[in-house]
């Protein structure tokens, strides 16, 4: 899954000053307001007064100070409405709907108050001298503007948070494994709850009576899930006892009893007091991703069933020629290993491993007398035997499923030869699909290294000599070099799956 920014990822939010920008006005007015606001606080935050007079100064302040709560815009009688152009610049050019704009106008503009309020996107209209001699009235009016800015930003932040939860909930659908999904969930929860990067968290899952850890961070990485009690409440009590760094003794937890599947527990340390809104977001996110966990579990179950069916189909073909089910298992493992060594992505290598067991599925249409003949086949019998490649392709080609489409290619081309002269199409070089070239090496290697009804297994030195001799003739030279270079890994697979029936 691609990395994308988290909420408050760089730094946890800190309380700062309220930024107030005075546009216009003289230096005396600025000093007077600075003196008036000295020591004044709203919600434990003091005031920071900024001043800009020229257009260049105004643009610079608006560009560099991204958290301006209030703009006090002076409207002089002598300058006309020129100052009001800054309203459009702020709202439209900068797309800043949050800042509260207060117009402080000369008394000459008193009659135009309604017109200005209707024609410009400002929040308050005041006349100069309105607060003379009454600092409390000015501060009360300022508090109203600051509250408006605070509430607007809160709503805006909540919307962004909802968008983030929706985005992160949808992106976890791309997770390829339960562990990857659980890691993403912890990372996103830490962002929603605004915890420190070092804060701990974990995702546990219980299959049957045993807990296992899907993901962990902080000190919980060291936790041994086998040591956890069986009951959920006992697990939570244990985690809370060790939750020393959290400002909230309970931390944040989400329990999924999952009636139809495994039980899950998500636990995250809370290093600062989350708001009710953050708790709501975290719980909503967990509820959304809970369905993803269930779907991923179901997908893995379907894939396991599909894999078993594919191996069974491959075994049917092999047992008709008195070969073992481990032949298809070994070929699957060989093709995956060679695909990875060649540089194919893990997902594509897995696809090849799933599809390759059906390489000889066309043998179901060949009679036993030919398949199990101990002696040399006649030309007519050999021609019939070669038909299994085309027959297997015809069986599989109609499916639109990636596994069966891949299996169709392999069934058709795994007997083609890199230097030409193979069957059924007589292809050569890279005309042969990479999947066919990979499976050809895997299939021949296992055939030579195994006892068959018509022969005994070859000694390994003779097998190696044949592959060297057939490099660039029967087999793709690059793949042959990779196979021989990593022969010990192929022999490990061969030793792991000895000839006995398993499916």
Short mmCIF file of C-alpha atoms in Angstrom, two decimals:
data_model
loop_
_atom_site.label_atom_id
_atom_site.label_comp_id
_atom_site.label_asym_id
_atom_site.label_seq_id
_atom_site.Cartn_x
_atom_site.Cartn_y
_atom_site.Cartn_z
CA UNK A 1 0.00 0.00 0.00
CA UNK A 2 1.39 3.54 -0.88
CA UNK A 3 2.36 5.84 1.99
CA UNK A 4 0.27 9.00 2.38
CA UNK A 5 0.24 11.81 5.00
CA UNK A 6 -1.38 11.18 8.34
CA UNK A 7 -3.29 13.66 10.46
CA UNK A 8 -0.78 15.75 12.43
CA UNK A 9 2.02 13.46 11.34
CA UNK A 10 4.96 15.82 11.72
CA UNK A 11 4.16 17.21 15.19
CA UNK A 12 1.45 16.86 17.75
CA UNK A 13 -0.75 19.97 17.88
CA UNK A 14 0.38 22.61 20.37
CA UNK A 15 -1.49 25.57 21.78
CA UNK A 16 -0.15 28.78 20.22
CA UNK A 17 -1.07 32.46 20.14
CA UNK A 18 -4.07 33.86 18.33
CA UNK A 19 -2.77 35.67 15.23
CA UNK A 20 -4.55 38.97 14.47
CA UNK A 21 -3.62 40.93 11.36
CA UNK A 22 -4.25 44.67 11.13
CA UNK A 23 -4.35 45.83 7.49
CA UNK A 24 -3.92 49.60 7.24
CA UNK A 25 -3.95 51.95 10.18
CA UNK A 26 -1.01 53.92 11.43
CA UNK A 27 1.79 52.95 13.74
CA UNK A 28 0.07 54.67 16.66
CA UNK A 29 -3.04 52.57 16.18
CA UNK A 30 -0.92 49.45 16.02
CA UNK A 31 0.90 50.38 19.24
CA UNK A 32 -2.39 51.23 20.89
CA UNK A 33 -3.90 47.83 20.00
CA UNK A 34 -0.72 46.05 21.06
CA UNK A 35 -0.91 47.76 24.45
CA UNK A 36 -4.63 47.01 24.74
CA UNK A 37 -4.16 43.31 24.04
CA UNK A 38 -1.10 42.87 26.26
CA UNK A 39 -1.80 40.11 28.77
CA UNK A 40 -5.24 39.41 27.27
CA UNK A 41 -6.00 35.72 26.71
CA UNK A 42 -8.80 33.68 25.25
CA UNK A 43 -8.91 29.95 26.03
CA UNK A 44 -5.44 30.23 27.59
CA UNK A 45 -3.94 31.62 24.39
CA UNK A 46 -2.51 35.12 24.20
CA UNK A 47 -2.80 37.58 21.31
CA UNK A 48 -0.17 38.20 18.64
CA UNK A 49 -0.81 41.36 16.65
CA UNK A 50 0.60 41.65 13.12
CA UNK A 51 0.60 44.78 10.98
CA UNK A 52 0.68 45.35 7.20
CA UNK A 53 0.18 48.58 5.27
CA UNK A 54 1.50 48.24 1.73
CA UNK A 55 0.14 45.61 -0.71
CA UNK A 56 3.50 43.81 -0.59
CA UNK A 57 3.38 43.63 3.21
CA UNK A 58 -0.20 42.38 3.17
CA UNK A 59 0.55 39.60 0.66
CA UNK A 60 3.65 38.59 2.60
CA UNK A 61 1.78 38.36 5.90
CA UNK A 62 -1.10 36.39 4.37
CA UNK A 63 1.33 34.03 2.63
CA UNK A 64 3.63 33.34 5.58
CA UNK A 65 1.14 33.38 8.45
CA UNK A 66 -1.19 30.50 7.60
CA UNK A 67 -3.07 30.55 10.91
CA UNK A 68 -4.46 34.06 11.07
CA UNK A 69 -7.64 34.04 13.12
CA UNK A 70 -8.83 37.65 12.61
CA UNK A 71 -8.12 40.27 9.95
CA UNK A 72 -8.94 43.83 11.01
CA UNK A 73 -9.29 45.81 7.79
CA UNK A 74 -9.18 49.61 8.01
CA UNK A 75 -11.58 51.40 5.63
CA UNK A 76 -10.68 55.06 5.32
CA UNK A 77 -12.96 57.70 3.85
CA UNK A 78 -10.17 59.15 1.71
CA UNK A 79 -9.11 55.87 0.00
CA UNK A 80 -12.52 54.77 -1.23
CA UNK A 81 -13.26 51.04 -1.26
CA UNK A 82 -9.80 49.97 -2.33
CA UNK A 83 -9.11 48.23 0.98
CA UNK A 84 -12.16 45.99 0.47
CA UNK A 85 -10.37 44.31 -2.45
CA UNK A 86 -8.42 42.37 0.14
CA UNK A 87 -11.64 40.59 1.10
CA UNK A 88 -11.89 38.99 -2.34
CA UNK A 89 -8.17 38.20 -2.30
CA UNK A 90 -8.47 36.38 1.02
CA UNK A 91 -11.71 34.52 0.26
CA UNK A 92 -11.21 33.72 -3.41
CA UNK A 93 -7.51 33.85 -4.31
CA UNK A 94 -6.37 32.28 -1.05
CA UNK A 95 -9.55 30.19 -0.58
CA UNK A 96 -9.52 31.12 3.10
CA UNK A 97 -13.03 30.89 4.47
CA UNK A 98 -11.92 30.41 8.06
CA UNK A 99 -10.39 33.77 8.97
CA UNK A 100 -12.84 36.25 10.50
CA UNK A 101 -12.70 39.57 8.64
CA UNK A 102 -13.61 42.67 10.66
CA UNK A 103 -13.96 45.97 8.76
CA UNK A 104 -13.07 48.99 10.91
CA UNK A 105 -14.48 51.97 8.98
CA UNK A 106 -14.39 55.74 9.25
CA UNK A 107 -17.74 57.15 10.49
CA UNK A 108 -18.32 58.44 6.91
CA UNK A 109 -19.08 54.83 5.92
CA UNK A 110 -21.85 54.41 8.49
CA UNK A 111 -24.66 54.64 5.94
CA UNK A 112 -22.99 52.01 3.72
CA UNK A 113 -22.76 49.35 6.45
CA UNK A 114 -25.62 47.19 5.14
CA UNK A 115 -24.46 47.46 1.54
CA UNK A 116 -20.88 46.48 2.46
CA UNK A 117 -22.01 43.56 4.62
CA UNK A 118 -24.17 42.25 1.76
CA UNK A 119 -21.63 42.88 -0.99
CA UNK A 120 -18.49 41.55 0.65
CA UNK A 121 -17.79 38.32 2.50
CA UNK A 122 -16.93 39.94 5.81
CA UNK A 123 -18.01 38.93 9.28
CA UNK A 124 -18.20 42.17 11.24
CA UNK A 125 -18.53 45.88 10.48
CA UNK A 126 -17.39 48.39 13.11
CA UNK A 127 -16.99 52.16 13.11
CA UNK A 128 -13.85 53.83 14.40
CA UNK A 129 -14.39 55.29 17.83
CA UNK A 130 -17.07 52.72 18.65
CA UNK A 131 -14.91 51.24 21.42
CA UNK A 132 -13.23 54.44 22.58
CA UNK A 133 -12.94 54.35 26.33
CA UNK A 134 -14.28 50.79 26.56
CA UNK A 135 -11.57 48.17 26.27
CA UNK A 136 -13.97 45.50 27.53
CA UNK A 137 -16.35 46.05 24.61
CA UNK A 138 -13.48 45.71 22.13
CA UNK A 139 -12.27 42.53 23.80
CA UNK A 140 -15.80 41.10 23.88
CA UNK A 141 -16.16 41.76 20.14
CA UNK A 142 -12.76 40.16 19.53
CA UNK A 143 -13.76 37.10 21.54
CA UNK A 144 -16.79 36.70 19.28
CA UNK A 145 -14.53 36.70 16.21
CA UNK A 146 -12.08 34.27 17.78
CA UNK A 147 -14.92 31.92 18.71
CA UNK A 148 -16.17 32.06 15.15
CA UNK A 149 -12.71 31.22 13.82
CA UNK A 150 -12.27 28.42 16.37
CA UNK A 151 -15.61 26.82 15.55
CA UNK A 152 -15.06 27.12 11.80
CA UNK A 153 -11.63 25.47 12.11
CA UNK A 154 -13.04 22.77 14.33
CA UNK A 155 -15.73 21.96 11.78
CA UNK A 156 -13.15 22.07 9.00
CA UNK A 157 -10.79 19.79 10.93
CA UNK A 158 -13.61 17.37 11.71
CA UNK A 159 -14.50 17.21 8.03
CA UNK A 160 -10.87 16.55 7.15
CA UNK A 161 -10.77 13.88 9.85
CA UNK A 162 -13.87 12.21 8.43
CA UNK A 163 -12.36 12.36 4.95
CA UNK A 164 -9.16 10.84 6.35
CA UNK A 165 -11.04 8.03 8.08
CA UNK A 166 -12.97 7.30 4.89
CA UNK A 167 -9.77 7.36 2.83
CA UNK A 168 -7.73 5.20 5.19
CA UNK A 169 -10.65 2.77 5.61
CA UNK A 170 -10.82 2.32 1.85
CA UNK A 171 -7.06 2.07 1.33
CA UNK A 172 -6.70 -0.84 3.76
CA UNK A 173 -8.72 -2.85 1.24
CA UNK A 174 -5.43 -3.13 -0.67
CA UNK A 175 -3.73 -4.99 2.17
CA UNK A 176 -2.43 -8.35 1.02
CA UNK A 177 -2.22 -10.03 4.43
CA UNK A 178 -3.74 -9.79 7.88
CA UNK A 179 -0.39 -8.62 9.26
CA UNK A 180 -0.10 -5.84 6.67
CA UNK A 181 -3.68 -4.77 7.36
CA UNK A 182 -3.12 -4.75 11.14
CA UNK A 183 0.03 -2.64 10.75
CA UNK A 184 -1.87 -0.08 8.68
CA UNK A 185 -4.67 0.00 11.26
CA UNK A 186 -2.23 0.77 14.08
CA UNK A 187 -0.56 3.52 12.08
CA UNK A 188 -3.85 5.19 11.16
CA UNK A 189 -5.23 4.91 14.71
CA UNK A 190 -2.10 6.57 16.07
CA UNK A 191 -2.74 9.42 13.65
CA UNK A 192 -6.43 9.76 14.53
CA UNK A 193 -5.69 9.72 18.28
CA UNK A 194 -2.63 11.97 17.80
CA UNK A 195 -0.29 9.68 19.72
CA UNK A 196 3.49 9.95 19.68
CA UNK A 197 5.42 7.75 17.21
CA UNK A 198 6.93 5.85 20.15
CA UNK A 199 3.53 5.09 21.68
CA UNK A 200 2.59 1.45 21.89
CA UNK A 201 -0.25 -0.45 20.34
CA UNK A 202 -1.12 -3.93 19.18
CA UNK A 203 -3.64 -5.96 17.22
CA UNK A 204 -4.40 -9.42 18.56
CA UNK A 205 -6.43 -12.19 16.99
CA UNK A 206 -7.65 -15.38 18.62
CA UNK A 207 -8.18 -18.50 16.56
CA UNK A 208 -9.68 -21.17 18.77
CA UNK A 209 -8.11 -20.73 22.20
CA UNK A 210 -4.79 -19.19 21.12
CA UNK A 211 -3.98 -15.50 20.75
CA UNK A 212 -1.56 -14.40 18.07
CA UNK A 213 -0.12 -10.97 17.36
CA UNK A 214 -0.94 -9.47 13.96
CA UNK A 215 0.90 -6.18 14.57
CA UNK A 216 2.56 -4.30 17.43
CA UNK A 217 4.38 -1.05 18.12
CA UNK A 218 6.32 0.44 21.01
CA UNK A 219 6.97 -1.80 23.99
CA UNK A 220 4.23 -4.22 22.90
CA UNK A 221 6.55 -5.60 20.22
CA UNK A 222 8.14 -7.62 23.03
CA UNK A 223 4.81 -9.07 24.20
CA UNK A 224 4.46 -12.84 23.97
CA UNK A 225 0.85 -13.51 22.91
CA UNK A 226 1.11 -17.08 24.19
CA UNK A 227 1.38 -15.68 27.72
CA UNK A 228 -1.93 -13.81 27.51
CA UNK A 229 -5.01 -15.09 29.33
CA UNK A 230 -7.80 -16.59 27.28
CA UNK A 231 -10.62 -14.22 28.30
CA UNK A 232 -10.84 -10.79 26.67
CA UNK A 233 -11.41 -8.86 29.89
CA UNK A 234 -8.35 -10.45 31.47
CA UNK A 235 -6.26 -9.47 28.46
CA UNK A 236 -7.47 -5.86 28.63
CA UNK A 237 -6.77 -5.70 32.37
CA UNK A 238 -3.22 -6.92 31.77
CA UNK A 239 -2.62 -4.38 29.00
CA UNK A 240 -3.99 -1.53 31.12
CA UNK A 241 -1.71 -2.44 34.00
CA UNK A 242 1.32 -2.14 31.74
CA UNK A 243 -0.01 1.07 30.14
CA UNK A 244 2.09 3.33 32.34
CA UNK A 245 2.85 6.05 29.76
CA UNK A 246 -0.77 6.63 28.86
CA UNK A 247 -2.60 9.66 30.23
CA UNK A 248 -5.71 7.54 30.09
CA UNK A 249 -5.40 4.37 32.22
CA UNK A 250 -7.73 2.48 29.91
CA UNK A 251 -5.97 3.47 26.68
CA UNK A 252 -8.07 3.02 23.56
CA UNK A 253 -9.42 -0.44 22.85
CA UNK A 254 -11.71 -1.97 20.26
CA UNK A 255 -13.00 -5.51 20.61
CA UNK A 256 -14.49 -7.50 17.75
CA UNK A 257 -16.19 -10.66 19.04
CA UNK A 258 -16.64 -11.81 15.41
CA UNK A 259 -19.33 -14.47 15.70
CA UNK A 260 -18.45 -16.07 12.35
CA UNK A 261 -14.66 -15.75 12.55
CA UNK A 262 -11.69 -15.08 14.83
CA UNK A 263 -11.92 -12.75 17.81
CA UNK A 264 -9.86 -9.54 17.58
CA UNK A 265 -8.60 -6.89 19.99
CA UNK A 266 -7.04 -3.54 19.06
CA UNK A 267 -5.30 -1.63 21.84
CA UNK A 268 -3.48 1.73 21.57
CA UNK A 269 -1.78 3.80 24.26
CA UNK A 270 -3.23 7.31 24.58
CA UNK A 271 -0.38 9.72 25.33
CA UNK A 272 -2.74 12.70 25.39
CA UNK A 273 -6.38 13.03 26.28
CA UNK A 274 -8.37 12.35 23.09
CA UNK A 275 -11.48 14.39 22.53
CA UNK A 276 -14.90 12.79 22.24
CA UNK A 277 -14.65 13.46 18.51
CA UNK A 278 -11.31 11.63 18.24
CA UNK A 279 -12.74 8.66 20.14
CA UNK A 280 -15.69 8.64 17.77
CA UNK A 281 -13.39 8.73 14.74
CA UNK A 282 -11.20 5.95 16.13
CA UNK A 283 -14.19 3.72 16.84
CA UNK A 284 -15.72 4.45 13.43
CA UNK A 285 -12.43 3.62 11.76
CA UNK A 286 -12.12 0.34 13.68
CA UNK A 287 -15.70 -0.59 12.83
CA UNK A 288 -15.02 0.03 9.13
CA UNK A 289 -11.77 -1.92 9.09
CA UNK A 290 -13.35 -4.76 11.06
CA UNK A 291 -15.29 -5.64 7.93
CA UNK A 292 -12.02 -5.56 5.97
CA UNK A 293 -10.50 -8.06 8.40
CA UNK A 294 -13.50 -10.32 7.89
CA UNK A 295 -13.30 -10.00 4.10
CA UNK A 296 -9.57 -10.70 4.09
CA UNK A 297 -10.11 -13.79 6.24
CA UNK A 298 -12.81 -14.94 3.84
CA UNK A 299 -10.61 -14.20 0.82
CA UNK A 300 -7.79 -16.28 2.28
CA UNK A 301 -10.23 -19.09 2.99
CA UNK A 302 -11.45 -18.99 -0.62
CA UNK A 303 -7.87 -18.89 -1.91
CA UNK A 304 -6.94 -21.87 0.26
CA UNK A 305 -9.93 -23.80 -1.03
CA UNK A 306 -9.13 -22.80 -4.60
CA UNK A 307 -5.52 -23.85 -4.12
CA UNK A 308 -6.58 -27.24 -2.77
CA UNK A 309 -8.92 -27.78 -5.73
CA UNK A 310 -6.15 -26.84 -8.17
CA UNK A 311 -3.71 -29.27 -6.57
CA UNK A 312 -6.38 -31.94 -6.63
CA UNK A 313 -6.99 -31.37 -10.34
CA UNK A 314 -3.26 -31.54 -10.97
CA UNK A 315 -3.02 -34.73 -8.96
CA UNK A 316 -5.83 -36.34 -10.96
CA UNK A 317 -3.78 -35.86 -14.10
CA UNK A 318 -0.58 -37.12 -12.49
CA UNK A 319 -2.06 -40.17 -10.75
CA UNK A 320 -3.46 -41.34 -14.09
CA UNK A 321 0.17 -41.77 -15.12
CA UNK A 322 1.00 -43.31 -11.72
CA UNK A 323 2.84 -40.24 -10.46
CA UNK A 324 2.44 -38.66 -7.05
CA UNK A 325 0.63 -35.58 -5.92
CA UNK A 326 3.96 -34.23 -4.70
CA UNK A 327 5.06 -33.82 -8.32
CA UNK A 328 2.59 -30.96 -8.77
CA UNK A 329 3.50 -29.53 -5.36
CA UNK A 330 7.20 -29.58 -6.19
CA UNK A 331 6.63 -28.05 -9.63
CA UNK A 332 4.56 -25.30 -7.97
CA UNK A 333 7.36 -24.54 -5.49
CA UNK A 334 10.05 -24.71 -8.20
CA UNK A 335 8.18 -22.29 -10.47
CA UNK A 336 7.65 -19.82 -7.64
CA UNK A 337 11.31 -19.94 -6.61
CA UNK A 338 12.55 -19.52 -10.19
CA UNK A 339 10.06 -16.69 -10.82
CA UNK A 340 11.32 -14.82 -7.74
CA UNK A 341 14.95 -15.35 -8.74
CA UNK A 342 14.08 -14.00 -12.19
CA UNK A 343 12.72 -10.85 -10.54
CA UNK A 344 8.97 -11.25 -10.85
CA UNK A 345 6.90 -9.58 -8.09
CA UNK A 346 5.86 -11.80 -5.20
CA UNK A 347 2.21 -11.61 -6.25
CA UNK A 348 2.97 -12.78 -9.79
CA UNK A 349 5.26 -15.54 -8.52
CA UNK A 350 2.43 -16.76 -6.27
CA UNK A 351 0.05 -16.71 -9.23
CA UNK A 352 2.47 -18.86 -11.21
CA UNK A 353 2.80 -21.29 -8.31
CA UNK A 354 -0.99 -21.60 -8.10
CA UNK A 355 -1.41 -22.18 -11.83
CA UNK A 356 1.51 -24.51 -12.59
CA UNK A 357 -0.01 -27.63 -10.93
CA UNK A 358 -2.42 -27.80 -13.88
CA UNK A 359 0.35 -27.96 -16.50
CA UNK A 360 -0.53 -31.55 -17.40
CA UNK A 361 -4.29 -31.38 -16.91
CA UNK A 362 -4.73 -32.41 -20.56
CA UNK A 363 -3.51 -35.91 -19.63
CA UNK A 364 -7.00 -36.74 -18.38
CA UNK A 365 -7.89 -37.28 -22.04
CA UNK A 366 -5.02 -39.71 -22.72
CA UNK A 367 -5.69 -43.44 -22.36
CA UNK A 368 -4.03 -45.46 -19.58
CA UNK A 369 -2.36 -47.74 -22.11
CA UNK A 370 -0.31 -44.82 -23.41
CA UNK A 371 0.21 -42.96 -20.13
CA UNK A 372 1.47 -46.03 -18.25
CA UNK A 373 3.25 -47.86 -21.05
CA UNK A 374 6.61 -48.98 -19.61
CA UNK A 375 8.35 -49.19 -22.98
CA UNK A 376 9.01 -46.70 -25.74
CA UNK A 377 5.95 -45.11 -27.34
CA UNK A 378 5.26 -45.60 -31.02
CA UNK A 379 5.15 -42.49 -33.24
CA UNK A 380 1.35 -42.62 -33.21
CA UNK A 381 1.23 -43.01 -29.44
CA UNK A 382 3.73 -40.17 -28.98
CA UNK A 383 1.62 -37.93 -31.22
CA UNK A 384 -1.39 -38.74 -29.04
CA UNK A 385 0.61 -38.03 -25.90
CA UNK A 386 1.67 -34.63 -27.24
CA UNK A 387 -2.00 -33.69 -27.64
CA UNK A 388 -2.27 -33.25 -23.87
CA UNK A 389 -0.74 -29.77 -24.14
CA UNK A 390 -3.38 -28.57 -26.58
CA UNK A 391 -6.16 -30.40 -24.71
CA UNK A 392 -5.20 -28.78 -21.40
CA UNK A 393 -5.23 -25.36 -23.03
CA UNK A 394 -8.67 -25.96 -24.53
CA UNK A 395 -10.01 -26.95 -21.11
CA UNK A 396 -8.74 -23.80 -19.42
CA UNK A 397 -8.75 -21.05 -22.04
CA UNK A 398 -12.36 -19.95 -21.61
CA UNK A 399 -11.93 -18.70 -18.05
CA UNK A 400 -11.34 -15.02 -17.31
CA UNK A 401 -9.84 -15.81 -13.89
CA UNK A 402 -6.13 -14.90 -13.61
CA UNK A 403 -5.14 -18.31 -12.22
CA UNK A 404 -6.86 -20.30 -14.96
CA UNK A 405 -5.68 -17.90 -17.69
CA UNK A 406 -2.13 -18.42 -16.45
CA UNK A 407 -2.69 -22.19 -16.24
CA UNK A 408 -3.91 -22.21 -19.85
CA UNK A 409 -0.67 -20.57 -21.04
CA UNK A 410 1.43 -23.02 -19.04
CA UNK A 411 -0.53 -26.07 -20.22
CA UNK A 412 -0.06 -25.03 -23.85
CA UNK A 413 3.58 -23.99 -23.80
CA UNK A 414 5.49 -25.93 -21.15
CA UNK A 415 6.73 -28.43 -23.77
CA UNK A 416 7.99 -25.77 -26.17
CA UNK A 417 11.78 -25.51 -26.56
CA UNK A 418 13.80 -22.31 -26.44
CA UNK A 419 15.77 -23.28 -29.55
CA UNK A 420 12.66 -24.53 -31.37
CA UNK A 421 11.42 -28.05 -32.08
CA UNK A 422 9.04 -28.32 -29.14
CA UNK A 423 5.29 -28.83 -29.24
CA UNK A 424 2.45 -28.12 -29.88
CA UNK A 425 3.22 -24.84 -31.73
CA UNK A 426 6.94 -25.13 -32.43
CA UNK A 427 7.69 -21.76 -30.80
CA UNK A 428 11.19 -20.58 -29.98
CA UNK A 429 12.98 -17.97 -27.83
CA UNK A 430 10.79 -15.32 -26.29
CA UNK A 431 7.86 -16.35 -28.49
CA UNK A 432 7.34 -18.77 -25.64
CA UNK A 433 5.66 -17.05 -22.71
CA UNK A 434 7.89 -16.60 -19.65
CA UNK A 435 5.48 -18.75 -17.64
CA UNK A 436 5.96 -21.61 -20.11
CA UNK A 437 9.76 -21.24 -20.04
CA UNK A 438 9.82 -21.27 -16.23
CA UNK A 439 7.52 -24.28 -15.92
CA UNK A 440 9.51 -26.21 -18.56
CA UNK A 441 12.59 -26.14 -16.31
CA UNK A 442 10.58 -27.00 -13.18
CA UNK A 443 8.74 -29.88 -14.87
CA UNK A 444 11.78 -31.46 -16.55
CA UNK A 445 13.90 -31.15 -13.42
CA UNK A 446 11.31 -32.92 -11.29
CA UNK A 447 10.68 -35.56 -13.98
CA UNK A 448 14.40 -36.38 -14.22
CA UNK A 449 14.91 -36.36 -10.43
CA UNK A 450 11.94 -38.68 -9.75
CA UNK A 451 11.16 -42.32 -10.40
CA UNK A 452 8.59 -42.84 -13.13
CA UNK A 453 6.86 -45.97 -14.44
CA UNK A 454 9.14 -45.95 -17.46
CA UNK A 455 12.45 -44.94 -15.76
CA UNK A 456 14.43 -44.49 -12.55
CA UNK A 457 15.50 -41.11 -11.21
CA UNK A 458 18.68 -39.71 -12.74
CA UNK A 459 21.79 -38.99 -10.64
CA UNK A 460 22.06 -35.28 -9.85
CA UNK A 461 25.34 -34.76 -11.71
CA UNK A 462 23.76 -36.11 -14.90
CA UNK A 463 20.76 -33.80 -14.46
CA UNK A 464 23.06 -30.80 -14.06
CA UNK A 465 25.03 -31.86 -17.14
CA UNK A 466 21.83 -32.12 -19.20
CA UNK A 467 20.70 -28.63 -18.21
CA UNK A 468 24.10 -27.22 -19.14
CA UNK A 469 23.95 -29.02 -22.47
CA UNK A 470 20.38 -27.88 -23.18
CA UNK A 471 21.00 -24.26 -22.17
CA UNK A 472 19.71 -22.15 -25.05
CA UNK A 473 18.38 -25.27 -26.81
CA UNK A 474 15.59 -26.74 -24.72
CA UNK A 475 15.72 -24.18 -21.92
CA UNK A 476 15.89 -20.39 -21.63
CA UNK A 477 19.61 -19.62 -21.00
CA UNK A 478 19.00 -16.92 -18.39
CA UNK A 479 16.55 -19.10 -16.46
CA UNK A 480 18.91 -22.07 -16.74
CA UNK A 481 21.74 -20.04 -15.23
CA UNK A 482 19.48 -18.95 -12.36
CA UNK A 483 18.35 -22.54 -11.79
CA UNK A 484 21.90 -23.91 -11.66
CA UNK A 485 23.17 -21.00 -9.55
CA UNK A 486 20.49 -21.67 -6.92
CA UNK A 487 20.31 -25.45 -7.30
CA UNK A 488 20.74 -25.97 -3.57
CA UNK A 489 17.44 -24.16 -2.92
CA UNK A 490 15.66 -26.36 -5.45
CA UNK A 491 17.12 -29.43 -3.79
CA UNK A 492 15.79 -28.19 -0.44
CA UNK A 493 12.28 -28.13 -1.93
CA UNK A 494 12.81 -31.62 -3.37
CA UNK A 495 13.88 -32.91 0.06
CA UNK A 496 10.92 -31.22 1.73
CA UNK A 497 8.37 -32.90 -0.53
CA UNK A 498 9.42 -36.50 -0.85
CA UNK A 499 7.37 -38.87 -3.00
CA UNK A 500 4.30 -39.78 -1.00
CA UNK A 501 0.65 -38.95 -1.46
CA UNK A 502 -0.63 -35.95 0.48
CA UNK A 503 -3.82 -34.71 -1.16
#
